[in-house]
XYZ file of C-alpha atoms in Angstrom:
602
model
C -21.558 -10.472 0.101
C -23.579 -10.081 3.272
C -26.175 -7.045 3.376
C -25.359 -4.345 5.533
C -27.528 -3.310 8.227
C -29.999 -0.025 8.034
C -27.797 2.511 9.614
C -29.201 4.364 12.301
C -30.924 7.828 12.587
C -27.979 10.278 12.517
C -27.442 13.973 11.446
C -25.982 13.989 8.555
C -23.278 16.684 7.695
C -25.299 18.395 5.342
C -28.027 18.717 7.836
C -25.976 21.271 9.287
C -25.343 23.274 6.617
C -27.572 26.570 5.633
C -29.745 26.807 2.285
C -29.192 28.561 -0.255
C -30.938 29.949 -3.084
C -31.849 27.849 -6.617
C -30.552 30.172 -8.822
C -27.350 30.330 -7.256
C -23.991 29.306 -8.713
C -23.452 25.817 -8.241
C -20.895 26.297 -5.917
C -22.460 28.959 -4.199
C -25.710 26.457 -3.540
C -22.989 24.358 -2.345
C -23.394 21.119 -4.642
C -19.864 21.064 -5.512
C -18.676 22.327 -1.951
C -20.794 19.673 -0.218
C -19.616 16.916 -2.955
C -16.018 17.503 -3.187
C -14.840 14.755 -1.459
C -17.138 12.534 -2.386
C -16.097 13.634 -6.036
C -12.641 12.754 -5.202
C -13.311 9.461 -3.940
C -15.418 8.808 -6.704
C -12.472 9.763 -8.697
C -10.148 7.322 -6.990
C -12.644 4.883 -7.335
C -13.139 4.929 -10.978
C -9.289 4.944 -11.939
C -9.261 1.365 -9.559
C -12.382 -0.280 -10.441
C -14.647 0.964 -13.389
C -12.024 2.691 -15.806
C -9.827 -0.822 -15.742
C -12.942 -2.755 -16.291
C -13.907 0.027 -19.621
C -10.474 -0.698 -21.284
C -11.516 -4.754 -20.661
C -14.571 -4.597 -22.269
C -13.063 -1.778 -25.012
C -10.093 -4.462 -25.850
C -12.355 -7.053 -26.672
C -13.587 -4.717 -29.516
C -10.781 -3.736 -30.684
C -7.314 -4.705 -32.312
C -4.884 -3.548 -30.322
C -4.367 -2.956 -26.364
C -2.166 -0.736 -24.108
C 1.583 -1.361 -24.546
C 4.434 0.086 -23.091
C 5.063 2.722 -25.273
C 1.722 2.611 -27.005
C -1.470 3.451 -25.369
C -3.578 3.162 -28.450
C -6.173 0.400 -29.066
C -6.275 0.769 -32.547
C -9.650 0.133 -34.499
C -12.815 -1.591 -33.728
C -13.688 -5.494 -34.699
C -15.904 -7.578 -33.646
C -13.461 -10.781 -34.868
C -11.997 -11.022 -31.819
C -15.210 -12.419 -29.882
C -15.639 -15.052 -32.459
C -12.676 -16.868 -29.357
C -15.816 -17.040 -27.541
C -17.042 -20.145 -29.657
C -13.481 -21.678 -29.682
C -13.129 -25.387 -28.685
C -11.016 -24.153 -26.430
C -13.275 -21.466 -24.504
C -16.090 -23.866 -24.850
C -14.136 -26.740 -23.041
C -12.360 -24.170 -20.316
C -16.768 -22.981 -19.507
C -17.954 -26.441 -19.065
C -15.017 -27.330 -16.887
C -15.713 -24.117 -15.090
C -19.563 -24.564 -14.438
C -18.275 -28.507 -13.053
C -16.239 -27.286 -10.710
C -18.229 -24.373 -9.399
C -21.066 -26.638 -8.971
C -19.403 -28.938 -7.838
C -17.216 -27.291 -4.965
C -20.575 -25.373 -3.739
C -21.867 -28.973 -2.920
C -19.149 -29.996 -1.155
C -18.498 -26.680 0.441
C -22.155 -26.255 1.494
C -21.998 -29.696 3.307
C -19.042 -29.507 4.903
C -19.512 -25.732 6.248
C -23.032 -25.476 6.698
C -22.587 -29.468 9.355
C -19.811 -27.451 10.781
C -21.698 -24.383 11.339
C -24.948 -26.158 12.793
C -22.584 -28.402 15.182
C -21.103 -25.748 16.367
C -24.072 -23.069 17.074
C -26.937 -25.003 17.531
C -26.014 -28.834 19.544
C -24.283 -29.680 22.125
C -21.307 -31.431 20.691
C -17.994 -31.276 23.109
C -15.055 -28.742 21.973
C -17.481 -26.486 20.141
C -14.861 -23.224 20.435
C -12.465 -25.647 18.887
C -15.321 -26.494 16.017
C -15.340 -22.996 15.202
C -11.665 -22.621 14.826
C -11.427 -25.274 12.316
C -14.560 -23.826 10.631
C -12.354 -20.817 10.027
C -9.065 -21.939 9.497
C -8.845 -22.442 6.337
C -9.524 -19.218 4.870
C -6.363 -18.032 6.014
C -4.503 -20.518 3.933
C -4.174 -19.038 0.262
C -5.479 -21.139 -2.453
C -1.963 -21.405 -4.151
C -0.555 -23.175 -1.176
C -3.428 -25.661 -0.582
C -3.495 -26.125 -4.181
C 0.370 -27.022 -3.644
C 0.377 -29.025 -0.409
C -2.232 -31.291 -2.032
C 0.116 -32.092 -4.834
C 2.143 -32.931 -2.690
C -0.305 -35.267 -0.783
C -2.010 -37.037 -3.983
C 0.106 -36.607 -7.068
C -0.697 -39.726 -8.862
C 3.098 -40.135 -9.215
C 4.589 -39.379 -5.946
C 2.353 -38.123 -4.049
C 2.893 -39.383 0.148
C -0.414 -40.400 0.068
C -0.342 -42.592 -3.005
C 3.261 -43.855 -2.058
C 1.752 -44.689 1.703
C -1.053 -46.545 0.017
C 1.511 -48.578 -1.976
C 3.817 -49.596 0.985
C 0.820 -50.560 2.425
C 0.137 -52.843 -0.782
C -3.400 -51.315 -1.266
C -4.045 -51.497 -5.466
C -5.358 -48.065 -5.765
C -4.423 -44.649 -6.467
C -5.771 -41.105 -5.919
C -5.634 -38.765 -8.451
C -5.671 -35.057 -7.255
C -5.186 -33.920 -11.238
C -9.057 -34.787 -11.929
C -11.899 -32.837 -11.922
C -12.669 -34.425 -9.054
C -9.750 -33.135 -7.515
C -10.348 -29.709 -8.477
C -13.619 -30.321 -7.178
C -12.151 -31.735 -3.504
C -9.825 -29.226 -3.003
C -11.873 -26.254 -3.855
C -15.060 -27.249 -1.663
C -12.278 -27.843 1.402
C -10.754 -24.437 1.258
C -14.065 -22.587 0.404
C -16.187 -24.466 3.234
C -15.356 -21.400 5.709
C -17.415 -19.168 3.504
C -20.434 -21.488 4.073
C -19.256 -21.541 7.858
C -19.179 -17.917 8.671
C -22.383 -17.416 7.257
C -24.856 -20.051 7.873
C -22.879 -19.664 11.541
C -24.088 -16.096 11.834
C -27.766 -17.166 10.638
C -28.118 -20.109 12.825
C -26.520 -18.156 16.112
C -28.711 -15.164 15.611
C -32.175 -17.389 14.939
C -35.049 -16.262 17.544
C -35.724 -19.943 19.289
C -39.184 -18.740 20.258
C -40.466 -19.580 16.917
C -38.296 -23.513 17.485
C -40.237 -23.431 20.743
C -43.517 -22.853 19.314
C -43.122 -25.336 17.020
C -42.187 -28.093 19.785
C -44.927 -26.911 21.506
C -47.493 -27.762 19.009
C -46.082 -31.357 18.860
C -43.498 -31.324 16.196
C -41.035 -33.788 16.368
C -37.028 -32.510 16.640
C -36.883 -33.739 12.145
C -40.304 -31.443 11.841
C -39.148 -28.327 13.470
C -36.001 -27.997 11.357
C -37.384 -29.144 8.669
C -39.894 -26.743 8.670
C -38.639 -24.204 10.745
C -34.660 -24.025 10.747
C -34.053 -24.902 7.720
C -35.915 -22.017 5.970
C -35.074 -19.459 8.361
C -31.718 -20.640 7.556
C -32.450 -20.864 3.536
C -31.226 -17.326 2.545
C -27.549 -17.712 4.494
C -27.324 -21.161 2.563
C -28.449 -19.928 -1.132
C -26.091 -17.164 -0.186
C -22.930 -18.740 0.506
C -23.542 -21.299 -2.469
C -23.905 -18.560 -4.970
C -20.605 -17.367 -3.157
C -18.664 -20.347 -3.300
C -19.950 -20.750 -7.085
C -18.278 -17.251 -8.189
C -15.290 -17.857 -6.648
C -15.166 -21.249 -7.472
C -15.451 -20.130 -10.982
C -13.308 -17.443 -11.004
C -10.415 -19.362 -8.825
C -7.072 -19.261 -11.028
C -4.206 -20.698 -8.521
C -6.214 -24.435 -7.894
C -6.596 -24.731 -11.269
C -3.199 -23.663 -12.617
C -1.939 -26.068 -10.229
C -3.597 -29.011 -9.886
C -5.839 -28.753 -13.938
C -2.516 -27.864 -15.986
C -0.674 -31.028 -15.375
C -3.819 -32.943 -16.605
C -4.796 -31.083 -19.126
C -7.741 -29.476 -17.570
C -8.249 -26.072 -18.550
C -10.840 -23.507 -16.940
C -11.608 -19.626 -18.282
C -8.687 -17.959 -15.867
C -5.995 -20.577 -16.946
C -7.017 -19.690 -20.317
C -6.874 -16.333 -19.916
C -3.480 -16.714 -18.550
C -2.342 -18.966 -21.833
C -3.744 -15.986 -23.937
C -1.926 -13.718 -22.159
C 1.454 -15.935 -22.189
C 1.241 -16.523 -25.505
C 3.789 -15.662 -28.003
C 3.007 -12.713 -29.416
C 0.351 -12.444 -26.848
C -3.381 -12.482 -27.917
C -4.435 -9.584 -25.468
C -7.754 -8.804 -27.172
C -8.557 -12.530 -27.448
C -8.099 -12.636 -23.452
C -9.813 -10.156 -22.766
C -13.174 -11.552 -25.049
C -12.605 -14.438 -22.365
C -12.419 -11.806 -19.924
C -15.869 -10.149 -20.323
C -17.955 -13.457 -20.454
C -16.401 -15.008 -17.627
C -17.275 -11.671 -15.839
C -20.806 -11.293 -17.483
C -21.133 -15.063 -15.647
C -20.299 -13.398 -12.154
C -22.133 -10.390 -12.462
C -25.521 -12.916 -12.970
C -24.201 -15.039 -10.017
C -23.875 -12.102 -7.890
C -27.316 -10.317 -8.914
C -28.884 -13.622 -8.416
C -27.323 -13.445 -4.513
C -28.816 -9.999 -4.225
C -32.316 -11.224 -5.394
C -32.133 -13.998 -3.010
C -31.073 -12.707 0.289
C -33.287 -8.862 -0.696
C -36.370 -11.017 -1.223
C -36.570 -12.737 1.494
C -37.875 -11.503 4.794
C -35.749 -13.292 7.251
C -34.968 -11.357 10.599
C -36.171 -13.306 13.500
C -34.042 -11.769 16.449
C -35.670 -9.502 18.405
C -34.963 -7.113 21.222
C -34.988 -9.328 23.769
C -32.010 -11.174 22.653
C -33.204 -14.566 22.731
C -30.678 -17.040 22.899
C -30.989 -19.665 20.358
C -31.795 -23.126 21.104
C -29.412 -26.328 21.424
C -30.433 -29.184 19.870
C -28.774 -31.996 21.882
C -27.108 -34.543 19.585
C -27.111 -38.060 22.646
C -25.163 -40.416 20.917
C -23.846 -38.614 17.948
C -21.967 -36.357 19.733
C -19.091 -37.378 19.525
C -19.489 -38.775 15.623
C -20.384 -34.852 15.360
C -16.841 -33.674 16.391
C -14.935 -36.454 14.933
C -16.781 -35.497 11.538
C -14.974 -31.522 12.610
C -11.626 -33.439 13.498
C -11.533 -35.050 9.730
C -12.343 -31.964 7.952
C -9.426 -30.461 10.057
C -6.847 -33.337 9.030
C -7.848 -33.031 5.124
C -7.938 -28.607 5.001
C -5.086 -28.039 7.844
C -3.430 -30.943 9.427
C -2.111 -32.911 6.056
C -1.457 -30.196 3.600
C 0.690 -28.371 5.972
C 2.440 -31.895 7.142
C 2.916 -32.247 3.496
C 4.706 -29.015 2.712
C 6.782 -29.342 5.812
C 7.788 -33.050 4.626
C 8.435 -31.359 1.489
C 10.591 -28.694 2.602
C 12.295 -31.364 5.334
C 13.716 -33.188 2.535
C 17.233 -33.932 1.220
C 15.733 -35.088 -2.238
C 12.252 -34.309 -3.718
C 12.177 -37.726 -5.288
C 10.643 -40.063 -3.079
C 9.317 -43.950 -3.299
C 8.564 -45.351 -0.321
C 7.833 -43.638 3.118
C 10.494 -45.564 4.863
C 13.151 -43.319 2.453
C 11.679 -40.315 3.976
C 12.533 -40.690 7.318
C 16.500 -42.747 6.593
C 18.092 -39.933 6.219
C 16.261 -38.148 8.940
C 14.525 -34.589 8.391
C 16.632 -31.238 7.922
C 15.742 -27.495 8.309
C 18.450 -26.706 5.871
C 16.210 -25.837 2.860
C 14.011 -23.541 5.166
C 17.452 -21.515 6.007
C 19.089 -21.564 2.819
C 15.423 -20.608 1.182
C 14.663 -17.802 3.772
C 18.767 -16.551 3.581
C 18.028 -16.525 -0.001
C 18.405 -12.664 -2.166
C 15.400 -13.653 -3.856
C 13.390 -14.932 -1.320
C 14.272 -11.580 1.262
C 13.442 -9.383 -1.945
C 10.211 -11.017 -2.208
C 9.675 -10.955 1.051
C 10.063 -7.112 1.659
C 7.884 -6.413 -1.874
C 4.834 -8.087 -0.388
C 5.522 -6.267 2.942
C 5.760 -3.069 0.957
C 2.828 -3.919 -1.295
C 0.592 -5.156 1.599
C 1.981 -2.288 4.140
C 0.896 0.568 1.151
C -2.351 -1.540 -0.056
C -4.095 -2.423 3.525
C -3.109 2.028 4.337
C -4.627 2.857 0.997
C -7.513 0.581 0.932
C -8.489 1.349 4.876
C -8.284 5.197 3.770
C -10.120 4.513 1.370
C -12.863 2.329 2.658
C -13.287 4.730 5.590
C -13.894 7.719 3.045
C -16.643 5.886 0.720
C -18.068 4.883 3.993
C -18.473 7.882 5.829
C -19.711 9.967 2.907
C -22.889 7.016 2.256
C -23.824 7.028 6.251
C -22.449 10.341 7.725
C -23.834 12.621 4.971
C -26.506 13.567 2.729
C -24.282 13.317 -0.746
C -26.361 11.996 -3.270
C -23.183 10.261 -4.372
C -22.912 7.788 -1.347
C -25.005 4.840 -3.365
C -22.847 5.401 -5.510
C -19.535 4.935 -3.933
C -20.349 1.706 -2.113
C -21.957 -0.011 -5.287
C -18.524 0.861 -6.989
C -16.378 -0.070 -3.716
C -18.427 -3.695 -3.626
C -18.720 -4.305 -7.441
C -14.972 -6.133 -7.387
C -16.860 -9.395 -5.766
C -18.328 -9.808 -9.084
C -14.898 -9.268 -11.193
C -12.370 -11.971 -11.214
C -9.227 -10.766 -9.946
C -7.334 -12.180 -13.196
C -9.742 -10.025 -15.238
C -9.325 -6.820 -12.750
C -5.398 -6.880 -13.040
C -5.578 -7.028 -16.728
C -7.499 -4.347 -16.731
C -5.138 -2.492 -14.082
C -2.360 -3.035 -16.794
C -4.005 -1.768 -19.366
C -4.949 1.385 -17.197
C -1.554 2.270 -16.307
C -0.098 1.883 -19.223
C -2.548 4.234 -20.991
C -2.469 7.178 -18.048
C 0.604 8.981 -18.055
C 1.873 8.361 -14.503
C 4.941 5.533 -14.983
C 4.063 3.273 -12.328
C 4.119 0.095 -14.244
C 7.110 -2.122 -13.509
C 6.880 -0.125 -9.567
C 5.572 -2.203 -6.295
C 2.647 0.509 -6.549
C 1.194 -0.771 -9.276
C 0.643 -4.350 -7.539
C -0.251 -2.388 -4.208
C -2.956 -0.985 -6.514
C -4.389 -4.115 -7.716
C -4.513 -5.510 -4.305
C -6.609 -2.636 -3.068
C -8.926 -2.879 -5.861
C -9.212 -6.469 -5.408
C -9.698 -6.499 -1.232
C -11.705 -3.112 -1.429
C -14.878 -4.665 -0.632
C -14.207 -6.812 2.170
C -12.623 -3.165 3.540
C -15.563 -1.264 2.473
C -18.027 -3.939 4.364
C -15.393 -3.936 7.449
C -15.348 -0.275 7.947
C -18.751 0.202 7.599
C -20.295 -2.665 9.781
C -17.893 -0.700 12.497
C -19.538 2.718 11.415
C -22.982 1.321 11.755
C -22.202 0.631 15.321
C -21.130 3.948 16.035
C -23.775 6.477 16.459
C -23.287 10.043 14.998
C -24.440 11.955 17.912
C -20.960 12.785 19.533
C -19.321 13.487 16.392
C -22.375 15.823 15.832
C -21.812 16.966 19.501
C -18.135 18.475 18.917
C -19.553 20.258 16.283
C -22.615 21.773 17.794
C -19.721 23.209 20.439
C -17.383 24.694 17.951
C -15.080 22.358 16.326
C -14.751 21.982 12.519
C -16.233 18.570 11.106
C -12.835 17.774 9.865
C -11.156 18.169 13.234
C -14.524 16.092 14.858
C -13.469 13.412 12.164
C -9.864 13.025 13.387
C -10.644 13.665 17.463
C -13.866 11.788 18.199
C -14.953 9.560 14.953
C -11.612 7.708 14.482
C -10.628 7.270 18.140
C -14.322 5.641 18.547
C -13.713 3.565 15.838
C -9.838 2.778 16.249
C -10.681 -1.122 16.711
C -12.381 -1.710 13.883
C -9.863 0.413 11.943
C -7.216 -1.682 12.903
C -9.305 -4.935 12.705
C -9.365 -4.036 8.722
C -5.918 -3.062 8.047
C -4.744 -6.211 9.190
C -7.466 -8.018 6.950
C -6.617 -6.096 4.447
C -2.795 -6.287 4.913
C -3.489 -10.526 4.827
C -5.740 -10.723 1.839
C -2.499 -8.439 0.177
C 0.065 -10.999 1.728
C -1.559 -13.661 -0.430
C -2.734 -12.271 -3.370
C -1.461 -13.693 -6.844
C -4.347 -13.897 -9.568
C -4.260 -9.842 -10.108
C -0.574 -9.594 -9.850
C -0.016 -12.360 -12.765
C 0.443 -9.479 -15.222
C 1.685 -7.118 -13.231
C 5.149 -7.868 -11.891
C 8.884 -8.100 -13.126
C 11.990 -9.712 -11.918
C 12.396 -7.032 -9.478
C 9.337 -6.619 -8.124
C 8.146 -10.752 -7.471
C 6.175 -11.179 -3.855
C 5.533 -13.925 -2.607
C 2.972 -15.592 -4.213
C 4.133 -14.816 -7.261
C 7.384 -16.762 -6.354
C 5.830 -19.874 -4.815
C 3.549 -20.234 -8.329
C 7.388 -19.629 -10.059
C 9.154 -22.238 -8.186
C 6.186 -24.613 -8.841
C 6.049 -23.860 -12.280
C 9.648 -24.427 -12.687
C 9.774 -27.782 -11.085
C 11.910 -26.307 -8.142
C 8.720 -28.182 -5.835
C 11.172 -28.524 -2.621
C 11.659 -24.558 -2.758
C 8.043 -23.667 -3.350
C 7.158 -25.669 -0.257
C 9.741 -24.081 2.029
C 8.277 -20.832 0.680
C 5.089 -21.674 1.317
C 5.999 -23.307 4.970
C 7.329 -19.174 5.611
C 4.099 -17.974 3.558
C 1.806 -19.560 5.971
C 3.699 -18.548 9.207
C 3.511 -14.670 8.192
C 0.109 -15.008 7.687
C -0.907 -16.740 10.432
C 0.576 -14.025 12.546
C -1.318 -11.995 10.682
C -4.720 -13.820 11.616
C -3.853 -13.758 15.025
C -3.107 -10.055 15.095
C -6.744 -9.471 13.499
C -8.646 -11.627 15.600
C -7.402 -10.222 18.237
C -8.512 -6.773 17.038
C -11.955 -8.365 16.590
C -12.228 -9.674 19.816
C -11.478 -6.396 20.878
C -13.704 -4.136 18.725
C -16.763 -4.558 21.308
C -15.678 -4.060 24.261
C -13.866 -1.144 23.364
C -16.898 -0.093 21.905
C -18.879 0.588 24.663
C -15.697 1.939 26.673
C -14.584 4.697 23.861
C -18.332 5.934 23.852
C -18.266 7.027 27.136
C -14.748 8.356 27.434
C -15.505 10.464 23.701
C -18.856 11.874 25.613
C -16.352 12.902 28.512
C -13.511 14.304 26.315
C -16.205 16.578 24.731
């Protein structure tokens, strides 16, 4: 939900294009010629994002919704929004707000001590600080929800069974709000991280300097100096954390349902399970929850627009380090323990899980009698049903992270490469999924292909669709941060000598820009990997990924087979972090070496 920068000065393709008359035909004046793909995109982007969200809105008016075999929605009522003052929609807001406030204080504390220890002191293992500071976000909610059932079920949870060998009197409870609350502000921390990161490396230190200068003490100067500077990256990622703290179905499902504790997507979900299913009921649920993180988002808009922050200048000032004397080490040992409660303990926990002959546990000795076996990995991953899982989400996340880069790269290129007046557009509809919850979006995906006549519903596409709809902004913002670095002038170059834009496209702009079209297919073939809230109502028995499977097992009881899933969830898509951050890493050198072989190739 960062702000892209002002691209640069370029010549657009219409630019190169000769007038014509008023009065001519429209597609003789060219608006249509000069629009057509930017019509087709637009086209593409309405059947994934805004026609989905119109049958949403249009079921909670009416009596009926999209069936197999029925794509009517019958007649209008307004008796369906009267679920909207239910006890139970009243309870599942309250315990919504809770936990999206109070996850963005946790998360805020924890990532924005991370970020400043890492950018701006001079704490030891500071590339190691900003590992753990991202870590986390690579671990999908359903399997830290999981591991930390593991680690704190009241019951048997290895924490709570340690504490009793030990003969302490107490027990944690992970199915709390509190709990909720914990394990939300741990695994949301890295959005708080990479942003406040960002602000605090980029900060000019002149203006730090000035203020020493003029006597401030070290508490003054960032209290009146870093600290505001820094004030739009913090309200930013705390409006962030908020929405998807709110919107956040798999922590919930897992950790609130045994307890009782219901939020807006778990009811949504009951609504949708029910039998007969109350569809239109849901999707009354639907739009306020959404109305909630359309204000959020608007309100992050306001805040980071408003404010006039930029302090880095040309000459690249590098920004101060605050040095820490005796706390540095307290600093990293403070990095260390956030490590052992996101990373370190929940995957422990779901490899002791999977390790196990018996899921039934009372006393940590009995864990280690009978020693630890691998056989539940093997005879989950030999599995039919895990290998048929396994090659949907490949499929889904293969055909989703192609689709979505395609189409990223499209919407991007037509709002900074061209004059269409449809550019605006494109990228407010390719960015407006951060303000729908993904539980909401894949109801509304349903709904969609059920009522167009194209039979994809009960297919792999129709989950490869929902996960492009879903990950299409982070794409959008990917592809374009990678455009904005590109300058226009040797794509603009081939075609001043002769070739066709379309050829300059394929030969110059892509090659230039391979890196960072990589970089976001593998971020977009992860956030696919690990998708589940959009899929909920999307899949059958034949076409279960992954996460779908691990929230099945869980559901089921089968806890022992979830976590050697999840151990083999975790492993794919760490190799699937590593593969993108290793396209990152690459993106600017290459940079600077593809400009000046594309000048020489021209």
């Amino acid at each position: 939900m960062t702000q892209l920068a002002t691209p640069p000065e370029t010549h657009p393709v219409d630019d190169l294009e000769p007038e014509t008359p008023v009065s001519a035909p429209l597609w003789r004046r060219g608006i249509l010629r000069k629009n057509g793909a930017a019509l087709v995109v637009l086209a593409v982007l309405a059947v994934l994002v805004i026609m989905p969200m119109i049958l949403v809105l249009v079921a909670a008016i009416a009596t009926e919704v999209p069936r197999p075999g029925n794509s009517g929605l019958g007649s209008l009522t307004l008796d369906n929004l009267k679920v909207l003052t239910s006890p139970d929609a009243v309870k599942g807001l309250v315990n919504s707000l809770m936990l999206g406030l109070g996850a963005t204080v946790i998360a805020l504390v924890i990532g924005a001590s991370l970020a400043f220890i890492c950018a701006r002191t001079d704490a030891p293992w500071r590339r190691f600080i900003f590992f753990i500071g991202m870590a986390p976000v690579f671990v999908p909610a359903l399997v830290g929800a999981l591991a930390w059932s593991l680690l704190a079920s009241p019951s048997a949870g290895f924490v709570n069974i340690l504490l009793a060998d030990l003969g302490l009197g107490m027990t944690i409870n992970i199915y709390s709000i509190p709990g909720l609350i914990f394990v939300l502000g741990l695994f949301y921390a890295p959005y708080v991280f990479m942003l406040v990161h960002s602000s605090l490396s980029m900060m000019n230190a002149d203006l730090e300097e000035a203020a020493t200068v003029h006597g401030a003490s070290l508490k003054t100067m960032f209290r009146t100096v870093t600290l505001p500077l820094a004030m739009p990256a913090l309200l930013g990622s705390g409006i962030l954390v908020f929405a998807l703290s709110m919107e956040n179905f798999p922590v919930a499902a897992v950790l609130g349902n045994p307890a009782g504790i219901e939020t807006l997507p778990t009811y949504i979900f009951r609504l949708m399970g029910a039998a007969p299913a109350q569809a239109n009921a849901a999707a009354g649920i639907a739009i306020l929850l959404t109305l909630g993180l359309v204000f959020v988002t608007m309100g992050q808009q306001w805040i980071v627009n408003r404010r006039k922050f930029t302090t880095m200048t040309g000459k690249g000032a590098r920004p101060r380090q605050v040095p820490l004397r005796g706390w540095r080490w307290p600093a990293t040992i403070f990095a260390l323990v956030y490590f052992l409660l996101a990373i370190a303990l929940p995957m422990g926990a779901l490899f002791l899980a999977a390790t196990q002959d018996s899921p039934y546990l009372y006393s940590m000795s009995q864990m280690f009698q009978g020693g630890m076996s691998f056989d539940n990995i093997v005879e989950v991953a030999s599995a039919a049903d895990f290998q048929k899982a396994l090659v949907n989400s490949v499929v889904v996340a293969v055909v989703a992270a192609f689709a979505g880069t395609t189409i990223s790269f499209s919407a991007s290129y037509i709002r900074y490469r061209t004059k269409s007046r449809l550019g605006a557009l494109l990228e407010q509809i390719a960015t407006a999924p951060l303000a729908i919850p993904s539980i909401v979006l894949g109801m509304g995906i349903l709904w969609t292909w059920l009522s167009l006549p194209i039979p994809i519903y009960g297919t792999l596409i129709i989950l490869a669709v929902a996960c492009v709809a879903v990950a299409l902004p982070q794409g959008y913002r990917s592809i374009s941060s990678s455009m904005l670095q590109l300058h226009s002038d040797l794509e603009d170059s081939a075609v001043m000598l002769g070739a066709r834009r379309s050829r300059a496209i394929v030969n110059v702009t892509v090659p230039l820009m391979r890196v960072g079209i990589v970089s976001t297919f593998l971020l977009l073939l992860m956030l696919a990997m690990r998708e589940l809230s959009a899929s909920l109502f999307l899949f059958t028995s034949d076409t279960r990924i992954l996460s779908i499977l691990v929230f099945d097992n869980f559901e089921n009881g089968q806890t022992a087979v979830a976590a050697s899933i999840s151990v083999l969830f975790v492993l794919v898509i760490a190799v699937l972090a590593v593969l993108a951050q290793l396209a990152g890493n690459r993106e600017k050198k290459q940079l600077a070496e593809a400009s000046d072989s594309g000048t020489n190739s021209l």
